[in-house]
Amino acid sequence: MATNVAFGLLRMAVLIAAVGQGPIAGYDIAATTTYVWLGQGLMAVVVLWGDQRLADRVRSGDVVVDLYRPWHLQFALFAEDVGRAGYAVLVRLAPPVAFGALFFPFRWPSIGTAPVFAVSVALALTVSFGMRFLLNATTFWLLDNRGVQALYTAFTWLFCGLAVPLAFFPGWALPIVWSTPFAAMLQAPIDIFLERGSPWPFLAGQAFWAVAVLAAGHLALNRAVRKVVVQGG
Amino acid sequence: MVEGVYAKLVGARLRGQMSYRASFLLQCLAQAVNQLAELVIILVLFDRVSALGGFSVSEVVLVYAIAGTAFGIADMVAGQLDELPTCIRTGTFDVLLLRPLSTLAQMMASDLHLRKVGRIVAGVGALVYALSHNDIAWSVWTAGLVVLAPLSGAVIFASIWVAANALCFWIVDGQELANTVTYGSNAFTSYPATVYGPWLRRFFAFVIPGAFVAYYPGLALLGRPDPLGGPAFLGWISPLVALAAAVVAGLVWRTAVRHYRGTGS
């Protein structure tokens, strides 16, 4: 929590130094502070930096037990992740947003936007889960996926809209940054919360990526099962 | 003989890291991307504004490059202290106390993240770029400062790492707090101190001497007076600040280890 707030304050200072000279791409001071604190909260809900649990189980060979169980491994892990995220909404999203709303100019959306925002967060979580599952699944082939993992984290930070709103990117780069799954994981729900235009294009993009990464994960798992090597068996 | 032990420890770690070659190269690349991502952010912001905290784009890149190189070196040498809170909580730290070697040196030698070379290389690259795009009055003094500033900065960062993590001997689960000051000061030092409000600045610039990592040396290189009103010599005393920080960090560590009691786990 302390880290989260400190980083929020540092990021906010840099961005305010920029938008304080005049709004950028529709982001004024209130929109920028809202963006920062919402981002600080959402990053823990959707888990932007990847997780290692499945990868560790693949490395140790424990994954064989998971594969023997009468469940679909991908959906079982997804169910677990949804539960985790629900808890994170209470303890990781609400506090920084409350902090931002109390101490800084904050832009609340209209009541009607709230359910759309909730759907968008759920889709963001689905995309993020799908990406993390794929990352973990690479362990079946690489055995050590820390390199892929580290590269993923570096790109997430830049392209999900955590460091700077994607709208700040120069015009030629906008179609590129908006066509990655990263944008669906953080910037899309934030832009819906800030009511930056119609929510439907954001939701459509998120839904596309949610389906695409889940399907890719399903395929990867099917192929991986035939590849699995029990380490140290 | 004792030095031989450390060399062996580090050597074993390095060989271990190289054993998954593809993963290791990717991790190096990821560190470089991490470092350059901050540069992209700076360039994106300057696509929209012409000054940040009163500094131009090439000046901000200079500050960022000094800070990034310093942080990269410190992270490689001292970054594994992040493991300390876990070691304390699980009781594995007790093992280090049994050996006739310095606990701090053992912690530092317990791992050496060679992949962080990627970050240092990217930092030095940005530094070369920034130096060639700023109007710097070259002399023996400024040339010396270019070399000394990242090194002093690395010592300051490493001292922050040691001191912040040593606090975990008292607050058992202090990882969050330690991360705030270590990674937080990396974020702080990447931009001119004028960007931040007075409270953040007092804490990160002077309580933790982050301003001496890149902001003051940067001003000295650029030949600019401090917009915050500090005297000009501040740009040249980073090595002294680094020395003082290292002494303080060493004392904090010694005191902490002397008062260490296990968590009983």
PDB file of C-alpha atoms in Angstrom, chain A residues 1-4 6-7 9-10 13-15 17-19 21 24-25 59 92 142-148 150-151 154-155 157-158 163-164 167-171 231, chain B residues 20 22-24 26-27 29-30 33-34 37-38 40-41 44-45 47-53 115 175-177 179-180 183-185 187-188 191 195-197 200 204:
ATOM      1  CA  MET A   1       0.000   0.000   0.000  1.00  0.00           C
ATOM      2  CA  ALA A   2       2.776   2.451   0.962  1.00  0.00           C
ATOM      3  CA  THR A   3       4.667   1.570  -2.226  1.00  0.00           C
ATOM      4  CA  ASN A   4       1.535   1.947  -4.284  1.00  0.00           C
ATOM      5  CA  ALA A   6       4.382   6.595  -3.176  1.00  0.00           C
ATOM      6  CA  PHE A   7       4.615   5.521  -6.809  1.00  0.00           C
ATOM      7  CA  LEU A   9       2.488  10.410  -6.093  1.00  0.00           C
ATOM      8  CA  LEU A  10       5.723  10.258  -8.101  1.00  0.00           C
ATOM      9  CA  ALA A  13       3.966  14.697 -10.214  1.00  0.00           C
ATOM     10  CA  VAL A  14       5.587  14.014 -13.596  1.00  0.00           C
ATOM     11  CA  LEU A  15       2.271  13.940 -15.461  1.00  0.00           C
ATOM     12  CA  ALA A  17       4.162  18.841 -14.649  1.00  0.00           C
ATOM     13  CA  ALA A  18       3.154  18.095 -18.253  1.00  0.00           C
ATOM     14  CA  VAL A  19      -0.628  18.660 -18.232  1.00  0.00           C
ATOM     15  CA  GLN A  21       0.890  23.577 -18.940  1.00  0.00           C
ATOM     16  CA  ILE A  24      -2.994  17.011 -23.411  1.00  0.00           C
ATOM     17  CA  ALA A  25      -5.228  14.863 -25.639  1.00  0.00           C
ATOM     18  CA  ARG A  59       9.476 -26.731 -13.490  1.00  0.00           C
ATOM     19  CA  ARG A  92      -6.082  -3.045  -3.626  1.00  0.00           C
ATOM     20  CA  LEU A 142      11.394 -23.462 -22.447  1.00  0.00           C
ATOM     21  CA  LEU A 143      11.565 -24.986 -18.921  1.00  0.00           C
ATOM     22  CA  ASP A 144      12.720 -21.563 -17.735  1.00  0.00           C
ATOM     23  CA  ASN A 145      10.315 -18.825 -18.766  1.00  0.00           C
ATOM     24  CA  ARG A 146      11.796 -15.982 -16.712  1.00  0.00           C
ATOM     25  CA  GLY A 147      13.198 -14.338 -19.822  1.00  0.00           C
ATOM     26  CA  VAL A 148       9.833 -14.238 -21.585  1.00  0.00           C
ATOM     27  CA  ALA A 150      10.691 -10.243 -17.853  1.00  0.00           C
ATOM     28  CA  LEU A 151      10.246  -9.059 -21.421  1.00  0.00           C
ATOM     29  CA  ALA A 154       8.792  -4.470 -19.593  1.00  0.00           C
ATOM     30  CA  PHE A 155       6.369  -4.143 -22.496  1.00  0.00           C
ATOM     31  CA  TRP A 157       4.491  -1.170 -18.354  1.00  0.00           C
ATOM     32  CA  LEU A 158       4.872   0.823 -21.541  1.00  0.00           C
ATOM     33  CA  ALA A 163       3.335   4.938 -17.257  1.00  0.00           C
ATOM     34  CA  VAL A 164       1.632   7.490 -19.483  1.00  0.00           C
ATOM     35  CA  ALA A 167      -3.590   9.016 -25.769  1.00  0.00           C
ATOM     36  CA  PHE A 168      -0.340  10.939 -25.163  1.00  0.00           C
ATOM     37  CA  PHE A 169       1.495   8.871 -27.782  1.00  0.00           C
ATOM     38  CA  PRO A 170       2.056  10.634 -31.112  1.00  0.00           C
ATOM     39  CA  GLY A 171      -0.718  10.203 -33.703  1.00  0.00           C
ATOM     40  CA  GLN A 231      11.510 -32.901 -13.980  1.00  0.00           C
TER      41      GLN A 231
ATOM     42  CA  TYR B  20      19.347 -21.576 -19.511  1.00  0.00           C
ATOM     43  CA  ALA B  22      17.971 -18.382 -24.213  1.00  0.00           C
ATOM     44  CA  SER B  23      16.187 -17.305 -21.060  1.00  0.00           C
ATOM     45  CA  PHE B  24      19.264 -15.465 -19.845  1.00  0.00           C
ATOM     46  CA  LEU B  26      15.956 -12.628 -23.020  1.00  0.00           C
ATOM     47  CA  GLN B  27      16.330 -11.385 -19.449  1.00  0.00           C
ATOM     48  CA  LEU B  29      17.106  -7.788 -23.308  1.00  0.00           C
ATOM     49  CA  ALA B  30      14.175  -7.270 -20.945  1.00  0.00           C
ATOM     50  CA  VAL B  33      13.819  -2.602 -22.633  1.00  0.00           C
ATOM     51  CA  ASN B  34      12.858  -1.737 -19.057  1.00  0.00           C
ATOM     52  CA  ALA B  37      10.886   2.342 -21.642  1.00  0.00           C
ATOM     53  CA  GLU B  38      11.411   5.292 -19.314  1.00  0.00           C
ATOM     54  CA  VAL B  40      10.213   6.419 -24.436  1.00  0.00           C
ATOM     55  CA  ILE B  41       7.944   7.940 -21.775  1.00  0.00           C
ATOM     56  CA  VAL B  44       6.261  10.823 -25.538  1.00  0.00           C
ATOM     57  CA  LEU B  45       5.744  13.573 -22.950  1.00  0.00           C
ATOM     58  CA  ASP B  47       6.102  15.295 -27.990  1.00  0.00           C
ATOM     59  CA  ARG B  48       3.325  17.224 -26.206  1.00  0.00           C
ATOM     60  CA  VAL B  49       5.227  19.771 -24.099  1.00  0.00           C
ATOM     61  CA  SER B  50       8.445  21.685 -24.624  1.00  0.00           C
ATOM     62  CA  ALA B  51       9.659  21.734 -21.015  1.00  0.00           C
ATOM     63  CA  LEU B  52       9.187  19.640 -17.887  1.00  0.00           C
ATOM     64  CA  GLY B  53       9.931  21.318 -14.579  1.00  0.00           C
ATOM     65  CA  ARG B 115      21.198  -9.998 -16.608  1.00  0.00           C
ATOM     66  CA  GLN B 175       9.516  -5.493   2.074  1.00  0.00           C
ATOM     67  CA  GLU B 176       6.965  -2.899   0.964  1.00  0.00           C
ATOM     68  CA  LEU B 177       8.686  -0.109   2.828  1.00  0.00           C
ATOM     69  CA  ASN B 179      10.687  -1.206  -2.111  1.00  0.00           C
ATOM     70  CA  THR B 180       9.209   2.244  -1.685  1.00  0.00           C
ATOM     71  CA  TYR B 183      12.531   1.618  -6.466  1.00  0.00           C
ATOM     72  CA  GLY B 184      10.792   4.870  -5.516  1.00  0.00           C
ATOM     73  CA  SER B 185      14.087   6.747  -5.485  1.00  0.00           C
ATOM     74  CA  ALA B 187      11.635   6.780 -10.200  1.00  0.00           C
ATOM     75  CA  PHE B 188      12.338  10.060  -8.423  1.00  0.00           C
ATOM     76  CA  TYR B 191      13.436  13.398 -13.567  1.00  0.00           C
ATOM     77  CA  VAL B 195       9.094  18.351 -11.296  1.00  0.00           C
ATOM     78  CA  TYR B 196       8.077  17.262  -7.800  1.00  0.00           C
ATOM     79  CA  GLY B 197       6.176  19.080  -5.097  1.00  0.00           C
ATOM     80  CA  LEU B 200       8.139  14.494  -2.180  1.00  0.00           C
ATOM     81  CA  PHE B 204      13.424  11.697  -1.825  1.00  0.00           C
TER      82      PHE B 204
END
